[in-house]
Amino acid sequence: MKKVLFVLTSHGEKGNAGSTGYHLGEVSHPWKVLHDAGVEMDLVSPKGGEPPVDGFDLEDAANKEFWNHPVYKEKRIHTKTPKEISPSDYSAIYFAGGHGTMWDFPENKELQDLTRTIYESGGIVGAVCHGPSALVNVTLSDGSKLIAGKRVNGFSNEEEEIVKLEGVVPFLLENKLIASGGKYSKSAPWMSHVEVDTRLVTGQNPQSAKAVGEAILGSLHQ
């Protein structure tokens, strides 16, 4: 089995509403599922280096294990840039969430190219919470949108309103996923919800992160 590529945001500010970054649990929980199954992962971010982190909680066992793991600590501190990535090395690409993704994922052509190449080579595309913001502008070689006509999930309008950031984020993810042709569905706020459709795995919120990892692992074994 090839490796799985985890993509973390490099963006550390929520407009004028404070600091953000990648959500630690949305990395550690899928990482734990895949790591325990013997899958190797690499970490990449738009700017490379050590990306900003949000949701920092080392009382969470998976967070603590990932944060202190000697191999992945090095990978976390020294994330690769997209230009350093050879897509043929990977069976899947996974976009972790965190509000920062809303600023630096959607228009990143290098990440779009990696996503298209991995997907069209038979690989899996996964994302959770705000991570699906990376997918709204991904087009396939035939010109169609990656998510068009597929069941898709991501942070809901209601959840954005609950955290009072609906006026801060550049767009509402639920609306954009629908506008890009996705068949969006959701559960009540903070309930785990995962959609799997044609090698596309998406989850709604931080509570969905482990289940997204499990769905990616299941897809890798198909």
mmCIF file of N, CA and C in Angstrom, residues 117-201:
data_model
loop_
_atom_site.group_PDB
_atom_site.id
_atom_site.type_symbol
_atom_site.label_atom_id
_atom_site.label_comp_id
_atom_site.label_asym_id
_atom_site.label_seq_id
_atom_site.Cartn_x
_atom_site.Cartn_y
_atom_site.Cartn_z
ATOM 1 N N THR A 117 -4.668 14.554 -9.547
ATOM 2 C CA THR A 117 -3.788 13.464 -9.996
ATOM 3 C C THR A 117 -3.981 12.211 -9.158
ATOM 4 N N ILE A 118 -4.046 12.373 -7.845
ATOM 5 C CA ILE A 118 -4.243 11.210 -6.969
ATOM 6 C C ILE A 118 -5.599 10.573 -7.246
ATOM 7 N N TYR A 119 -6.629 11.387 -7.384
ATOM 8 C CA TYR A 119 -7.978 10.852 -7.619
ATOM 9 C C TYR A 119 -8.056 10.133 -8.959
ATOM 10 N N GLU A 120 -7.527 10.752 -10.000
ATOM 11 C CA GLU A 120 -7.622 10.153 -11.337
ATOM 12 C C GLU A 120 -6.707 8.950 -11.505
ATOM 13 N N SER A 121 -5.793 8.754 -10.558
ATOM 14 C CA SER A 121 -4.943 7.557 -10.557
ATOM 15 C C SER A 121 -5.568 6.432 -9.739
ATOM 16 N N GLY A 122 -6.828 6.629 -9.324
ATOM 17 C CA GLY A 122 -7.530 5.608 -8.551
ATOM 18 C C GLY A 122 -7.424 5.782 -7.064
ATOM 19 N N GLY A 123 -6.879 6.917 -6.615
ATOM 20 C CA GLY A 123 -6.713 7.170 -5.193
ATOM 21 C C GLY A 123 -7.957 7.744 -4.545
ATOM 22 N N ILE A 124 -7.864 7.912 -3.245
ATOM 23 C CA ILE A 124 -8.980 8.380 -2.417
ATOM 24 C C ILE A 124 -8.736 9.837 -2.037
ATOM 25 N N VAL A 125 -9.811 10.614 -2.008
ATOM 26 C CA VAL A 125 -9.761 11.991 -1.542
ATOM 27 C C VAL A 125 -10.629 12.088 -0.291
ATOM 28 N N GLY A 126 -10.031 12.512 0.821
ATOM 29 C CA GLY A 126 -10.757 12.635 2.078
ATOM 30 C C GLY A 126 -10.632 14.037 2.643
ATOM 31 N N ALA A 127 -11.607 14.425 3.454
ATOM 32 C CA ALA A 127 -11.578 15.742 4.102
ATOM 33 C C ALA A 127 -12.595 15.754 5.231
ATOM 34 N N VAL A 128 -12.345 16.610 6.228
ATOM 35 C CA VAL A 128 -13.290 16.715 7.340
ATOM 36 C C VAL A 128 -13.461 18.164 7.758
ATOM 37 N N CYS A 129 -14.661 18.491 8.236
ATOM 38 C CA CYS A 129 -14.996 19.782 8.828
ATOM 39 C C CYS A 129 -14.820 20.909 7.810
ATOM 40 N N HIS A 130 -13.827 21.784 7.969
ATOM 41 C CA HIS A 130 -13.564 22.815 6.967
ATOM 42 C C HIS A 130 -12.592 22.325 5.891
ATOM 43 N N GLY A 131 -12.032 21.140 6.064
ATOM 44 C CA GLY A 131 -11.113 20.593 5.067
ATOM 45 C C GLY A 131 -11.704 20.492 3.669
ATOM 46 N N PRO A 132 -13.021 20.176 3.520
ATOM 47 C CA PRO A 132 -13.598 20.112 2.177
ATOM 48 C C PRO A 132 -13.547 21.433 1.411
ATOM 49 N N SER A 133 -13.161 22.532 2.082
ATOM 50 C CA SER A 133 -12.951 23.786 1.348
ATOM 51 C C SER A 133 -11.900 23.599 0.252
ATOM 52 N N ALA A 134 -11.003 22.637 0.429
ATOM 53 C CA ALA A 134 -9.980 22.350 -0.584
ATOM 54 C C ALA A 134 -10.563 21.781 -1.863
ATOM 55 N N LEU A 135 -11.795 21.268 -1.790
ATOM 56 C CA LEU A 135 -12.370 20.521 -2.908
ATOM 57 C C LEU A 135 -13.298 21.343 -3.778
ATOM 58 N N VAL A 136 -13.683 22.532 -3.328
ATOM 59 C CA VAL A 136 -14.749 23.261 -4.021
ATOM 60 C C VAL A 136 -14.345 23.704 -5.417
ATOM 61 N N ASN A 137 -13.042 23.866 -5.673
ATOM 62 C CA ASN A 137 -12.579 24.320 -6.986
ATOM 63 C C ASN A 137 -11.772 23.277 -7.745
ATOM 64 N N VAL A 138 -11.746 22.035 -7.254
ATOM 65 C CA VAL A 138 -10.983 20.991 -7.938
ATOM 66 C C VAL A 138 -11.760 20.510 -9.160
ATOM 67 N N THR A 139 -11.131 20.617 -10.316
ATOM 68 C CA THR A 139 -11.734 20.099 -11.542
ATOM 69 C C THR A 139 -10.931 18.893 -12.032
ATOM 70 N N LEU A 140 -11.624 17.974 -12.656
ATOM 71 C CA LEU A 140 -10.992 16.794 -13.232
ATOM 72 C C LEU A 140 -10.539 17.097 -14.661
ATOM 73 N N SER A 141 -9.845 16.168 -15.270
ATOM 74 C CA SER A 141 -9.284 16.403 -16.600
ATOM 75 C C SER A 141 -10.349 16.643 -17.664
ATOM 76 N N ASP A 142 -11.561 16.152 -17.418
ATOM 77 C CA ASP A 142 -12.640 16.371 -18.382
ATOM 78 C C ASP A 142 -13.366 17.697 -18.158
ATOM 79 N N GLY A 143 -12.872 18.489 -17.209
ATOM 80 C CA GLY A 143 -13.459 19.798 -16.952
ATOM 81 C C GLY A 143 -14.552 19.815 -15.902
ATOM 82 N N SER A 144 -14.990 18.646 -15.451
ATOM 83 C CA SER A 144 -16.044 18.587 -14.438
ATOM 84 C C SER A 144 -15.463 18.809 -13.047
ATOM 85 N N LYS A 145 -16.303 19.269 -12.131
ATOM 86 C CA LYS A 145 -15.882 19.430 -10.744
ATOM 87 C C LYS A 145 -15.784 18.060 -10.070
ATOM 88 N N LEU A 146 -14.760 17.885 -9.263
ATOM 89 C CA LEU A 146 -14.555 16.612 -8.556
ATOM 90 C C LEU A 146 -15.794 16.204 -7.771
ATOM 91 N N ILE A 147 -16.400 17.175 -7.056
ATOM 92 C CA ILE A 147 -17.505 16.813 -6.160
ATOM 93 C C ILE A 147 -18.863 16.837 -6.852
ATOM 94 N N ALA A 148 -18.920 17.257 -8.100
ATOM 95 C CA ALA A 148 -20.211 17.391 -8.786
ATOM 96 C C ALA A 148 -20.933 16.045 -8.851
ATOM 97 N N GLY A 149 -22.167 16.035 -8.381
ATOM 98 C CA GLY A 149 -22.984 14.835 -8.431
ATOM 99 C C GLY A 149 -22.663 13.808 -7.372
ATOM 100 N N LYS A 150 -21.704 14.108 -6.483
ATOM 101 C CA LYS A 150 -21.327 13.152 -5.439
ATOM 102 C C LYS A 150 -21.872 13.605 -4.088
ATOM 103 N N ARG A 151 -22.175 12.622 -3.239
ATOM 104 C CA ARG A 151 -22.568 12.939 -1.864
ATOM 105 C C ARG A 151 -21.369 13.534 -1.139
ATOM 106 N N VAL A 152 -21.616 14.635 -0.460
ATOM 107 C CA VAL A 152 -20.511 15.351 0.170
ATOM 108 C C VAL A 152 -20.994 15.952 1.488
ATOM 109 N N ASN A 153 -20.047 16.194 2.361
ATOM 110 C CA ASN A 153 -20.333 16.649 3.711
ATOM 111 C C ASN A 153 -19.278 17.678 4.102
ATOM 112 N N GLY A 154 -19.539 18.451 5.128
ATOM 113 C CA GLY A 154 -18.597 19.437 5.627
ATOM 114 C C GLY A 154 -19.277 20.283 6.692
ATOM 115 N N PHE A 155 -18.524 21.189 7.290
ATOM 116 C CA PHE A 155 -19.037 22.025 8.371
ATOM 117 C C PHE A 155 -20.305 22.743 7.918
ATOM 118 N N SER A 156 -21.368 22.616 8.705
ATOM 119 C CA SER A 156 -22.679 23.118 8.290
ATOM 120 C C SER A 156 -22.842 24.605 8.607
ATOM 121 N N ASN A 157 -23.799 25.224 7.931
ATOM 122 C CA ASN A 157 -24.116 26.626 8.227
ATOM 123 C C ASN A 157 -24.493 26.804 9.698
ATOM 124 N N GLU A 158 -25.283 25.853 10.225
ATOM 125 C CA GLU A 158 -25.704 25.948 11.623
ATOM 126 C C GLU A 158 -24.507 25.925 12.566
ATOM 127 N N GLU A 159 -23.550 25.061 12.277
ATOM 128 C CA GLU A 159 -22.365 24.974 13.135
ATOM 129 C C GLU A 159 -21.550 26.260 13.063
ATOM 130 N N GLU A 160 -21.445 26.828 11.865
ATOM 131 C CA GLU A 160 -20.714 28.089 11.722
ATOM 132 C C GLU A 160 -21.394 29.210 12.511
ATOM 133 N N GLU A 161 -22.729 29.200 12.511
ATOM 134 C CA GLU A 161 -23.472 30.203 13.274
ATOM 135 C C GLU A 161 -23.314 29.997 14.779
ATOM 136 N N ILE A 162 -23.264 28.736 15.209
ATOM 137 C CA ILE A 162 -23.099 28.450 16.640
ATOM 138 C C ILE A 162 -21.765 28.995 17.151
ATOM 139 N N VAL A 163 -20.705 28.875 16.339
ATOM 140 C CA VAL A 163 -19.396 29.381 16.771
ATOM 141 C C VAL A 163 -19.215 30.862 16.420
ATOM 142 N N LYS A 164 -20.284 31.464 15.875
ATOM 143 C CA LYS A 164 -20.337 32.913 15.600
ATOM 144 C C LYS A 164 -19.251 33.377 14.637
ATOM 145 N N LEU A 165 -18.990 32.552 13.631
ATOM 146 C CA LEU A 165 -17.990 32.933 12.635
ATOM 147 C C LEU A 165 -18.577 33.006 11.226
ATOM 148 N N GLU A 166 -19.907 32.983 11.138
ATOM 149 C CA GLU A 166 -20.528 33.006 9.804
ATOM 150 C C GLU A 166 -20.230 34.312 9.067
ATOM 151 N N GLY A 167 -19.946 35.389 9.813
ATOM 152 C CA GLY A 167 -19.600 36.653 9.185
ATOM 153 C C GLY A 167 -18.108 36.892 9.067
ATOM 154 N N VAL A 168 -17.308 35.931 9.497
ATOM 155 C CA VAL A 168 -15.850 36.064 9.482
ATOM 156 C C VAL A 168 -15.226 35.247 8.360
ATOM 157 N N VAL A 169 -15.699 34.026 8.165
ATOM 158 C CA VAL A 169 -15.134 33.161 7.127
ATOM 159 C C VAL A 169 -15.407 33.760 5.743
ATOM 160 N N PRO A 170 -14.542 33.481 4.766
ATOM 161 C CA PRO A 170 -14.719 34.051 3.430
ATOM 162 C C PRO A 170 -16.015 33.619 2.749
ATOM 163 N N PHE A 171 -16.515 32.453 3.115
ATOM 164 C CA PHE A 171 -17.770 31.932 2.569
ATOM 165 C C PHE A 171 -18.290 30.861 3.514
ATOM 166 N N LEU A 172 -19.556 30.501 3.350
ATOM 167 C CA LEU A 172 -20.113 29.396 4.119
ATOM 168 C C LEU A 172 -19.875 28.108 3.345
ATOM 169 N N LEU A 173 -19.206 27.158 3.986
ATOM 170 C CA LEU A 173 -18.769 25.950 3.290
ATOM 171 C C LEU A 173 -19.948 25.148 2.747
ATOM 172 N N GLU A 174 -20.989 24.999 3.543
ATOM 173 C CA GLU A 174 -22.157 24.248 3.076
ATOM 174 C C GLU A 174 -22.672 24.835 1.760
ATOM 175 N N ASN A 175 -22.813 26.144 1.702
ATOM 176 C CA ASN A 175 -23.321 26.790 0.488
ATOM 177 C C ASN A 175 -22.400 26.558 -0.700
ATOM 178 N N LYS A 176 -21.100 26.651 -0.467
ATOM 179 C CA LYS A 176 -20.132 26.514 -1.564
ATOM 180 C C LYS A 176 -20.071 25.084 -2.084
ATOM 181 N N LEU A 177 -20.180 24.112 -1.194
ATOM 182 C CA LEU A 177 -20.187 22.716 -1.636
ATOM 183 C C LEU A 177 -21.393 22.450 -2.532
ATOM 184 N N ILE A 178 -22.525 23.017 -2.174
ATOM 185 C CA ILE A 178 -23.731 22.860 -2.990
ATOM 186 C C ILE A 178 -23.558 23.577 -4.322
ATOM 187 N N ALA A 179 -23.006 24.793 -4.301
ATOM 188 C CA ALA A 179 -22.805 25.569 -5.523
ATOM 189 C C ALA A 179 -21.833 24.879 -6.481
ATOM 190 N N SER A 180 -20.928 24.066 -5.929
ATOM 191 C CA SER A 180 -19.965 23.336 -6.756
ATOM 192 C C SER A 180 -20.511 22.002 -7.245
ATOM 193 N N GLY A 181 -21.797 21.748 -6.985
ATOM 194 C CA GLY A 181 -22.446 20.562 -7.522
ATOM 195 C C GLY A 181 -22.515 19.383 -6.594
ATOM 196 N N GLY A 182 -22.028 19.561 -5.364
ATOM 197 C CA GLY A 182 -22.081 18.452 -4.422
ATOM 198 C C GLY A 182 -23.480 18.200 -3.897
ATOM 199 N N LYS A 183 -23.781 16.935 -3.641
ATOM 200 C CA LYS A 183 -25.058 16.556 -3.020
ATOM 201 C C LYS A 183 -24.850 16.581 -1.508
ATOM 202 N N TYR A 184 -25.001 17.764 -0.941
ATOM 203 C CA TYR A 184 -24.662 17.986 0.455
ATOM 204 C C TYR A 184 -25.746 17.433 1.379
ATOM 205 N N SER A 185 -25.296 16.763 2.433
ATOM 206 C CA SER A 185 -26.208 16.326 3.488
ATOM 207 C C SER A 185 -25.530 16.566 4.823
ATOM 208 N N LYS A 186 -26.311 16.614 5.893
ATOM 209 C CA LYS A 186 -25.746 16.926 7.197
ATOM 210 C C LYS A 186 -26.583 16.304 8.297
ATOM 211 N N SER A 187 -25.962 16.219 9.466
ATOM 212 C CA SER A 187 -26.649 15.808 10.681
ATOM 213 C C SER A 187 -26.774 17.026 11.592
ATOM 214 N N ALA A 188 -27.379 16.825 12.751
ATOM 215 C CA ALA A 188 -27.474 17.904 13.732
ATOM 216 C C ALA A 188 -26.078 18.361 14.121
ATOM 217 N N PRO A 189 -25.929 19.605 14.567
ATOM 218 C CA PRO A 189 -24.605 20.103 14.954
ATOM 219 C C PRO A 189 -23.885 19.180 15.931
ATOM 220 N N TRP A 190 -22.598 18.968 15.638
ATOM 221 C CA TRP A 190 -21.654 18.228 16.487
ATOM 222 C C TRP A 190 -21.942 16.734 16.527
ATOM 223 N N MET A 191 -22.773 16.233 15.640
ATOM 224 C CA MET A 191 -22.975 14.793 15.494
ATOM 225 C C MET A 191 -22.039 14.272 14.400
ATOM 226 N N SER A 192 -21.484 13.090 14.607
ATOM 227 C CA SER A 192 -20.619 12.494 13.585
ATOM 228 C C SER A 192 -21.432 12.181 12.333
ATOM 229 N N HIS A 193 -20.913 12.593 11.195
ATOM 230 C CA HIS A 193 -21.578 12.350 9.916
ATOM 231 C C HIS A 193 -20.502 12.240 8.846
ATOM 232 N N VAL A 194 -20.494 11.124 8.122
ATOM 233 C CA VAL A 194 -19.517 10.880 7.065
ATOM 234 C C VAL A 194 -20.245 10.422 5.813
ATOM 235 N N GLU A 195 -19.843 10.970 4.671
ATOM 236 C CA GLU A 195 -20.351 10.531 3.379
ATOM 237 C C GLU A 195 -19.210 9.901 2.582
ATOM 238 N N VAL A 196 -19.506 8.778 1.921
ATOM 239 C CA VAL A 196 -18.532 8.104 1.055
ATOM 240 C C VAL A 196 -19.181 7.904 -0.301
ATOM 241 N N ASP A 197 -18.542 8.417 -1.348
ATOM 242 C CA ASP A 197 -19.107 8.315 -2.696
ATOM 243 C C ASP A 197 -17.984 8.351 -3.721
ATOM 244 N N THR A 198 -17.776 7.241 -4.407
ATOM 245 C CA THR A 198 -16.820 7.157 -5.522
ATOM 246 C C THR A 198 -15.432 7.663 -5.113
ATOM 247 N N ARG A 199 -14.876 7.054 -4.055
ATOM 248 C CA ARG A 199 -13.540 7.370 -3.548
ATOM 249 C C ARG A 199 -13.427 8.783 -2.990
ATOM 250 N N LEU A 200 -14.563 9.382 -2.651
ATOM 251 C CA LEU A 200 -14.591 10.663 -1.963
ATOM 252 C C LEU A 200 -15.155 10.440 -0.563
ATOM 253 N N VAL A 201 -14.376 10.807 0.463
ATOM 254 C CA VAL A 201 -14.755 10.600 1.859
ATOM 255 C C VAL A 201 -14.759 11.954 2.562
#
